[in-house]
Amino acid sequence: MEQGKFFKEEEKFQPLAHRIRPRSFEELVGLEEIIGENSFLRKAIKRGYLPSLIIYGPPGTGKTTLSLLLAQSIKADFIELNAAIVGISELKDALQKAKRNLEMFKKSTVIFLDEIHHFNKLQQDVLLPWIEKGLIVLIGATTENPFFTLNSTLLSRCRLVELKPLSSEDIRKIIHRALSDKERGLGGQNIILEKEAEDEIIRFASGDARVALNTLELASFIANPDDNGIIRIDLKIIEEVTQKRIFRYDQKGDEHYHVISAFIKSIRGSDPDAAIYWLSRMLLSGEDPRFIARRLLIHSAEDIGLADPMAMLIAQYAAFAVEYIGMPEAQIPLSAATLYLALSPKSNSAVIAINKANEYLKKYGPSPVPIHLRNPSFRGAEELGYGKDYKYPHDYPGHFVEQDYLPEGVKERFYQPSEEGMEKIFKERVKELWKERFGK
């Protein structure tokens, strides 16, 4: 059998997503800003220059394909490695091959490291001199935010390229291309994809082209041809293939931080519906409920605080429920706590107070503890005058007596009470107790 025919036969058994991988920049969908005619990368490769890159974005957005096309555009050798499984020795072999390519054939080498976030600091450091000397072009791909997972020294030597989830229309174009391509796609199978089914594939894919194509291919396998040989894919078949809605949610990736950010901001903004929506999305996506409970505890103090001190207890109960009863039942206490916090009056006076105190101390440094506030319980303290003239508040009417608690010379007012909820009561009390400082 001729070699070319063998490879064509072999391609038939490859997944659809692999078979119809774009062969040119023009076939790329959704990356116009990244590799369009006026983009930095397009201008650079036209001059035969390709910088080292870190490409990050969600799965199925074209990181590997883009990297391969970039290497081809400058006629470079392409070595693909997966950082999750490759060892130092294998990496060094690839680096030596790149060096030989340059020295013997005057040919550049692109080393493509998929999931580069799996490399530890030592492994990342191995790459630095090779990049600096121009011996390799590194393209690292990751689904995680590189600022959290990669060394700053490596980032400083690479250009950052962020890929966004593909839009619904982008996914639709990719589906249509797969259905019409007779050479590499499903164009020769007489498939009719109903609109509802197509929309469900797009919704299920959530911007991931690979998920969309895998779903379409599996649906084409299980759909039976009718008497005319037509394979009709309807909504029922797609629902059978997908079984259950699975949300993309990488617990270490950007989406994780985006969703929890939206959750907390919705509570802070006192929108109960939005807060519950984001809570549900996290739970259905498999987020650790303990992480959610911790965020609720932080939020109850940070954004509600003294406006409703009960909020901290409610959040604490939700955290206890998560540990004590577990999921799925713990979603109810989490829901109750979320709604309570969203509907509570808001105050960030606790945050402002501690931040102001921190700034003051960083600027002026610590002052000596006043003598009357010092611990008088150890031997020799009395001779030093520690605790002398301290007034015990419970010996006075109202269990309060005015005396200096701040160090000498510290006149700063750190606490700024709000008018919200219970804090309004606290504000009146502090104004009554400390007239000179708060009564103005």
Coordinates of C-alpha atoms in Angstrom, one line a residue:
M1 CA 0.0 0.0 0.0
E2 CA 1.3 3.5 -0.8
Q3 CA 2.3 5.5 2.2
G4 CA 0.0 8.4 1.3
K5 CA -3.0 6.0 1.1
F6 CA -2.0 4.5 4.4
F7 CA -2.1 7.8 6.1
K8 CA -5.5 8.6 4.6
E9 CA -6.9 5.3 5.8
E10 CA -5.4 6.0 9.2
E11 CA -7.1 9.4 9.4
K12 CA -10.5 7.8 9.1
F13 CA -10.1 6.4 12.6
Q14 CA -9.0 9.7 14.1
P15 CA -11.6 11.8 16.1
L16 CA -13.5 14.3 14.0
A17 CA -12.0 17.1 16.1
H18 CA -8.5 16.0 15.0
R19 CA -9.4 15.3 11.4
I20 CA -10.8 18.8 10.7
R21 CA -8.2 20.7 12.6
P22 CA -7.6 24.0 10.6
R23 CA -4.7 23.8 8.1
S24 CA -4.3 27.5 7.7
F25 CA -4.8 30.8 9.6
E26 CA -7.8 31.5 7.4
E27 CA -9.5 28.3 8.7
L28 CA -9.1 29.3 12.3
V29 CA -12.4 30.4 13.8
G30 CA -12.7 33.0 16.6
L31 CA -9.1 34.0 16.6
E32 CA -9.2 37.0 14.3
E33 CA -7.9 39.4 16.9
I34 CA -5.0 37.1 17.6
I35 CA -3.9 36.1 14.1
G36 CA -5.7 38.5 11.8
E37 CA -3.9 40.5 9.1
N38 CA -3.3 43.5 11.4
S39 CA -2.3 41.5 14.5
F40 CA 1.1 41.6 16.1
L41 CA 1.7 37.9 15.4
R42 CA 0.7 38.0 11.8
K43 CA 3.1 41.0 11.2
A44 CA 5.9 39.2 13.1
I45 CA 5.7 35.9 11.2
K46 CA 5.5 37.7 7.8
R47 CA 9.1 38.8 8.7
G48 CA 10.1 35.3 9.8
Y49 CA 10.0 36.2 13.4
L50 CA 8.1 34.2 16.1
P51 CA 8.6 35.2 19.8
S52 CA 8.3 32.7 22.6
L53 CA 4.6 32.7 23.7
I54 CA 2.4 31.7 26.6
I55 CA -1.0 30.9 25.2
Y56 CA -3.7 30.6 27.8
G57 CA -7.4 30.1 27.6
P58 CA -10.2 27.5 28.1
P59 CA -10.1 24.0 26.5
G60 CA -11.1 23.7 22.9
T61 CA -10.2 27.2 21.8
G62 CA -7.3 26.4 19.4
K63 CA -4.2 26.6 21.5
T64 CA -2.5 23.6 20.0
T65 CA -3.6 24.3 16.4
L66 CA -2.5 27.9 16.6
S67 CA 0.9 26.9 17.8
L68 CA 1.4 24.3 15.0
L69 CA 0.3 26.8 12.4
L70 CA 2.7 29.4 13.8
A71 CA 5.6 27.0 13.6
Q72 CA 4.7 26.0 10.1
S73 CA 4.5 29.7 9.1
I74 CA 8.2 30.2 9.9
K75 CA 9.2 26.7 8.6
A76 CA 10.3 25.7 12.1
D77 CA 10.5 22.1 13.4
F78 CA 7.7 21.4 15.9
I79 CA 8.2 19.3 19.0
E80 CA 5.1 18.7 21.1
L81 CA 5.4 17.7 24.7
N82 CA 2.9 17.5 27.6
A83 CA 4.2 19.1 30.7
A84 CA 2.0 16.9 32.9
I85 CA 3.9 13.7 31.9
V86 CA 7.3 14.7 30.4
G87 CA 10.4 14.4 32.5
I88 CA 13.5 16.5 32.7
S89 CA 15.5 14.0 30.6
E90 CA 12.9 14.0 27.8
L91 CA 12.8 17.8 27.9
K92 CA 16.6 18.0 27.7
D93 CA 16.6 15.6 24.7
A94 CA 14.1 17.9 22.9
L95 CA 16.3 20.9 23.7
Q96 CA 19.4 19.2 22.3
K97 CA 17.5 18.3 19.2
A98 CA 16.6 21.9 18.8
K99 CA 20.2 22.9 19.2
R100 CA 21.3 20.4 16.5
N101 CA 18.6 21.7 14.2
L102 CA 19.9 25.2 14.5
E103 CA 23.6 24.3 14.3
M104 CA 23.4 21.8 11.5
F105 CA 20.4 22.8 9.4
K106 CA 20.0 26.5 10.4
K107 CA 16.4 25.6 11.2
S108 CA 14.4 27.0 14.2
T109 CA 12.6 24.7 16.5
V110 CA 9.3 25.5 18.3
I111 CA 8.9 23.5 21.5
F112 CA 5.3 23.3 22.3
L113 CA 4.6 22.5 26.0
D114 CA 1.0 21.7 26.6
E115 CA -0.3 22.2 30.2
I116 CA 2.9 24.1 31.0
H117 CA 1.4 25.0 34.4
H118 CA 2.4 21.5 35.5
F119 CA 6.1 22.4 35.4
N120 CA 7.6 23.3 38.7
K121 CA 10.1 26.1 39.2
L122 CA 13.1 23.9 38.5
Q123 CA 11.6 22.6 35.2
Q124 CA 10.6 26.1 34.2
D125 CA 14.1 27.4 35.0
V126 CA 15.7 24.8 32.6
L127 CA 14.0 26.6 29.7
L128 CA 15.3 30.1 30.5
P129 CA 18.8 30.0 29.0
W130 CA 17.5 28.3 25.8
I131 CA 15.0 31.0 25.3
E132 CA 17.5 33.8 26.1
K133 CA 20.1 32.5 23.6
G134 CA 17.5 32.1 20.9
L135 CA 18.1 28.3 20.7
I136 CA 14.3 27.6 20.9
V137 CA 11.0 29.3 20.5
L138 CA 8.9 28.2 23.4
I139 CA 5.1 28.1 23.1
G140 CA 3.5 27.1 26.4
A141 CA -0.2 26.4 26.5
T142 CA -2.3 26.5 29.7
T143 CA -5.9 26.6 30.8
E144 CA -4.8 28.3 34.1
N145 CA -3.9 31.9 34.7
P146 CA -0.1 32.1 34.1
F147 CA 0.3 34.8 36.6
F148 CA -0.7 32.3 39.3
T149 CA 1.2 29.3 38.0
L150 CA 4.3 30.4 36.1
N151 CA 7.5 32.0 37.3
S152 CA 7.8 35.7 36.6
T153 CA 11.2 35.1 35.1
L154 CA 9.7 32.8 32.5
L155 CA 6.7 35.2 31.9
S156 CA 9.1 38.1 31.3
R157 CA 10.7 36.2 28.4
C158 CA 7.5 35.3 26.7
R159 CA 4.7 37.2 25.0
L160 CA 1.3 36.5 26.6
V161 CA -1.6 35.5 24.3
E162 CA -5.1 35.0 25.8
L163 CA -7.7 33.0 24.0
K164 CA -11.3 33.5 24.9
P165 CA -14.1 30.9 24.8
L166 CA -15.5 30.6 21.3
S167 CA -18.8 32.4 20.7
S168 CA -22.0 30.6 19.9
E169 CA -21.7 31.7 16.3
D170 CA -18.0 30.5 16.2
I171 CA -19.1 27.0 17.3
R172 CA -22.0 27.1 14.8
K173 CA -19.5 27.8 12.0
I174 CA -17.3 24.9 13.1
I175 CA -20.3 22.5 13.2
H176 CA -21.4 23.5 9.7
R177 CA -17.9 23.1 8.4
A178 CA -17.7 19.6 9.9
L179 CA -21.1 18.7 8.3
S180 CA -20.1 20.0 4.9
D181 CA -16.5 18.8 4.6
K182 CA -16.6 15.6 2.5
E183 CA -12.8 15.0 2.7
R184 CA -12.2 15.2 6.4
G185 CA -15.6 15.8 8.1
L186 CA -19.1 14.3 7.9
G187 CA -20.0 15.7 4.6
G188 CA -20.3 12.3 2.9
Q189 CA -22.7 10.8 5.4
N190 CA -26.0 12.5 4.4
I191 CA -26.6 14.0 7.9
I192 CA -29.4 16.4 8.7
L193 CA -28.8 18.2 12.0
E194 CA -32.0 19.8 13.3
K195 CA -31.9 23.3 14.6
E196 CA -32.9 22.4 18.2
A197 CA -30.2 19.8 18.3
E198 CA -27.6 22.2 16.9
D199 CA -28.5 24.8 19.5
E200 CA -28.2 22.2 22.3
I201 CA -24.7 21.2 21.1
I202 CA -23.7 24.8 21.1
R203 CA -25.1 25.3 24.6
F204 CA -23.5 22.2 25.9
A205 CA -20.1 23.0 24.4
S206 CA -19.8 26.3 26.3
G207 CA -17.3 27.7 23.8
D208 CA -15.3 24.5 23.5
A209 CA -15.0 23.4 19.8
R210 CA -13.6 20.0 20.8
V211 CA -16.7 19.2 22.9
A212 CA -19.0 20.4 20.1
L213 CA -17.3 18.2 17.5
N214 CA -17.1 15.2 19.8
T215 CA -20.8 15.5 20.6
L216 CA -21.7 15.8 17.0
E217 CA -19.6 12.8 16.0
L218 CA -21.0 10.6 18.7
A219 CA -24.6 11.6 17.8
S220 CA -23.8 10.7 14.1
F221 CA -22.7 7.2 15.3
I222 CA -25.9 6.4 17.3
A223 CA -28.5 8.0 15.0
N224 CA -30.0 5.4 12.7
P225 CA -30.3 6.1 9.0
D226 CA -33.9 6.1 7.6
D227 CA -35.0 4.2 4.5
N228 CA -33.5 6.9 2.3
G229 CA -30.1 6.7 4.1
I230 CA -30.6 10.0 5.8
I231 CA -29.1 10.3 9.3
R232 CA -31.4 12.7 11.2
I233 CA -30.0 14.1 14.4
D234 CA -32.7 15.6 16.6
L235 CA -32.7 17.0 20.1
K236 CA -33.5 13.7 21.7
I237 CA -30.3 12.1 20.3
I238 CA -28.2 15.0 21.6
E239 CA -29.8 14.8 25.0
E240 CA -29.0 11.1 25.0
V241 CA -25.4 11.8 24.0
T242 CA -24.8 14.5 26.6
Q243 CA -26.9 12.7 29.3
K244 CA -26.6 15.6 31.7
R245 CA -25.5 19.2 31.5
I246 CA -21.8 19.5 32.5
F247 CA -20.6 23.0 33.1
R248 CA -17.0 23.9 32.3
Y249 CA -15.4 24.8 35.6
D250 CA -11.7 24.3 36.2
Q251 CA -11.3 24.7 39.9
K252 CA -7.8 26.2 39.4
G253 CA -8.5 28.1 36.3
D254 CA -9.9 31.6 35.5
E255 CA -13.5 30.5 35.3
H256 CA -13.3 29.4 38.9
Y257 CA -12.2 32.9 40.0
H258 CA -14.6 34.6 37.7
V259 CA -17.7 32.7 39.0
I260 CA -16.8 33.2 42.7
S261 CA -16.1 36.9 42.0
A262 CA -19.6 37.2 40.4
F263 CA -21.1 35.4 43.4
I264 CA -19.5 37.7 46.0
K265 CA -20.2 40.8 44.1
S266 CA -23.9 39.8 43.7
I267 CA -24.2 39.3 47.5
R268 CA -22.4 42.7 48.1
G269 CA -24.8 44.2 45.6
S270 CA -27.8 42.9 47.5
D271 CA -29.2 40.9 44.6
P272 CA -30.6 37.6 46.0
D273 CA -31.5 36.1 42.6
A274 CA -28.0 36.7 41.1
A275 CA -26.4 35.4 44.2
I276 CA -28.4 32.2 44.1
Y277 CA -27.8 31.8 40.4
W278 CA -24.0 31.8 40.9
L279 CA -24.2 29.6 44.0
S280 CA -26.2 27.0 41.9
R281 CA -23.7 27.3 39.1
M282 CA -20.8 26.6 41.4
L283 CA -22.5 23.6 43.1
L284 CA -23.6 22.0 39.8
S285 CA -20.1 22.5 38.4
G286 CA -18.6 20.5 41.3
E287 CA -17.2 23.4 43.3
D288 CA -16.0 22.3 46.8
P289 CA -18.8 23.5 49.1
R290 CA -16.2 24.2 51.8
F291 CA -14.6 26.8 49.5
I292 CA -18.0 28.5 49.1
A293 CA -18.6 28.4 52.9
R294 CA -15.2 30.0 53.5
R295 CA -16.0 32.8 51.1
L296 CA -19.4 33.4 52.8
L297 CA -17.6 33.7 56.2
I298 CA -15.1 36.2 54.8
H299 CA -17.9 38.2 53.0
S300 CA -20.1 38.3 56.2
A301 CA -17.3 40.2 58.0
E302 CA -15.9 42.1 55.1
D303 CA -19.1 43.5 53.5
I304 CA -21.8 43.2 56.2
G305 CA -19.8 43.4 59.5
L306 CA -21.4 45.5 62.2
A307 CA -24.4 46.4 60.1
D308 CA -25.7 42.9 61.0
P309 CA -23.3 40.9 63.2
M310 CA -25.7 37.9 63.0
A311 CA -24.5 37.5 59.4
M312 CA -21.2 36.0 60.6
L313 CA -23.1 33.5 62.8
I314 CA -25.3 32.5 59.8
A315 CA -22.3 32.0 57.6
Q316 CA -20.6 30.1 60.4
Y317 CA -23.6 27.8 60.6
A318 CA -23.5 27.2 56.9
A319 CA -19.8 26.2 57.1
F320 CA -20.7 23.9 60.0
A321 CA -23.5 22.3 58.0
V322 CA -21.2 21.6 55.1
E323 CA -18.8 19.7 57.4
Y324 CA -21.5 18.0 59.5
I325 CA -24.1 16.9 57.0
G326 CA -22.4 17.2 53.7
M327 CA -23.8 17.5 50.2
P328 CA -26.4 17.5 48.7
E329 CA -28.3 18.5 51.9
A330 CA -25.7 21.2 52.8
Q331 CA -26.8 23.2 49.7
I332 CA -29.9 24.3 51.6
P333 CA -27.9 26.0 54.5
L334 CA -25.6 27.5 51.9
S335 CA -28.6 28.8 50.0
A336 CA -30.1 30.3 53.2
A337 CA -26.8 31.9 54.2
T338 CA -26.4 33.3 50.7
L339 CA -29.9 34.9 50.7
Y340 CA -29.4 36.2 54.3
L341 CA -26.1 37.9 53.4
A342 CA -27.5 39.3 50.1
L343 CA -30.5 40.8 51.9
S344 CA -28.5 42.1 54.9
P345 CA -27.6 45.8 55.3
K346 CA -24.0 46.3 54.2
S347 CA -21.0 48.0 55.9
N348 CA -17.3 47.7 55.2
S349 CA -16.3 49.7 58.2
A350 CA -14.3 46.7 59.6
V351 CA -12.2 46.6 56.5
I352 CA -11.6 50.3 56.4
A353 CA -10.7 50.4 60.1
I354 CA -8.1 47.6 59.9
N355 CA -6.6 48.9 56.6
K356 CA -6.3 52.4 58.1
A357 CA -4.6 51.0 61.2
N358 CA -2.2 48.9 59.1
E359 CA -1.3 51.9 56.9
Y360 CA -0.7 54.1 60.0
L361 CA 1.6 51.5 61.6
K362 CA 3.5 50.9 58.4
K363 CA 4.0 54.7 58.1
Y364 CA 4.8 55.6 61.7
G365 CA 5.8 52.3 63.3
P366 CA 4.7 51.0 66.7
S367 CA 4.6 53.3 69.7
P368 CA 5.3 52.1 73.3
V369 CA 2.3 50.6 75.2
P370 CA 1.1 53.1 77.8
I371 CA 2.4 52.2 81.3
H372 CA -1.2 51.9 82.8
L373 CA -2.1 49.3 80.1
R374 CA 0.9 47.1 80.5
N375 CA 0.7 43.6 82.1
P376 CA 1.3 43.9 85.8
S377 CA 1.1 40.2 86.7
F378 CA 4.8 39.2 86.5
R379 CA 7.5 39.6 89.2
G380 CA 9.0 43.1 89.2
A381 CA 6.1 44.7 87.2
E382 CA 4.8 46.6 90.1
E383 CA 8.3 48.2 90.7
L384 CA 8.2 49.3 87.1
G385 CA 4.8 50.9 87.5
Y386 CA 3.1 48.6 85.0
G387 CA -0.7 48.7 85.4
K388 CA -0.6 51.7 87.8
D389 CA -3.5 54.1 87.4
Y390 CA -5.4 51.7 85.2
K391 CA -9.2 52.2 85.7
Y392 CA -11.2 49.0 85.7
P393 CA -14.4 49.9 83.6
H394 CA -16.7 47.5 85.6
D395 CA -16.1 49.6 88.7
Y396 CA -17.8 52.6 87.0
P397 CA -21.4 53.5 86.1
G398 CA -22.4 52.1 82.8
H399 CA -19.3 49.9 82.9
F400 CA -17.3 52.6 81.2
V401 CA -14.7 55.1 82.2
E402 CA -12.8 57.4 79.9
Q403 CA -9.1 56.9 79.8
D404 CA -6.3 56.7 77.2
Y405 CA -6.1 53.3 75.4
L406 CA -4.1 54.5 72.4
P407 CA -0.3 55.2 72.7
E408 CA 0.8 58.7 73.5
G409 CA 0.7 60.8 70.4
V410 CA -1.6 58.6 68.4
K411 CA -4.7 60.7 67.6
E412 CA -5.8 58.9 64.4
R413 CA -9.4 57.8 64.1
F414 CA -9.5 54.4 62.4
Y415 CA -13.2 53.3 62.9
Q416 CA -15.7 55.1 60.7
P417 CA -19.2 53.8 61.6
S418 CA -21.9 53.6 59.0
E419 CA -25.6 54.4 59.3
E420 CA -26.6 50.9 58.2
G421 CA -28.5 48.4 60.2
M422 CA -27.3 47.8 63.7
E423 CA -24.2 49.8 63.2
K424 CA -26.4 52.9 63.5
I425 CA -26.9 51.9 67.1
F426 CA -23.2 51.3 67.6
K427 CA -22.5 54.7 66.0
E428 CA -24.7 56.5 68.6
R429 CA -23.0 54.5 71.4
V430 CA -19.5 55.3 70.3
K431 CA -20.4 59.0 69.9
E432 CA -21.8 59.0 73.5
L433 CA -18.7 57.3 74.9
W434 CA -16.0 59.1 73.0
K435 CA -17.5 62.5 72.5
E436 CA -14.2 64.3 71.6
R437 CA -13.2 61.7 69.0
F438 CA -16.6 60.6 67.6
G439 CA -19.0 63.3 68.6
K440 CA -17.9 65.8 66.0

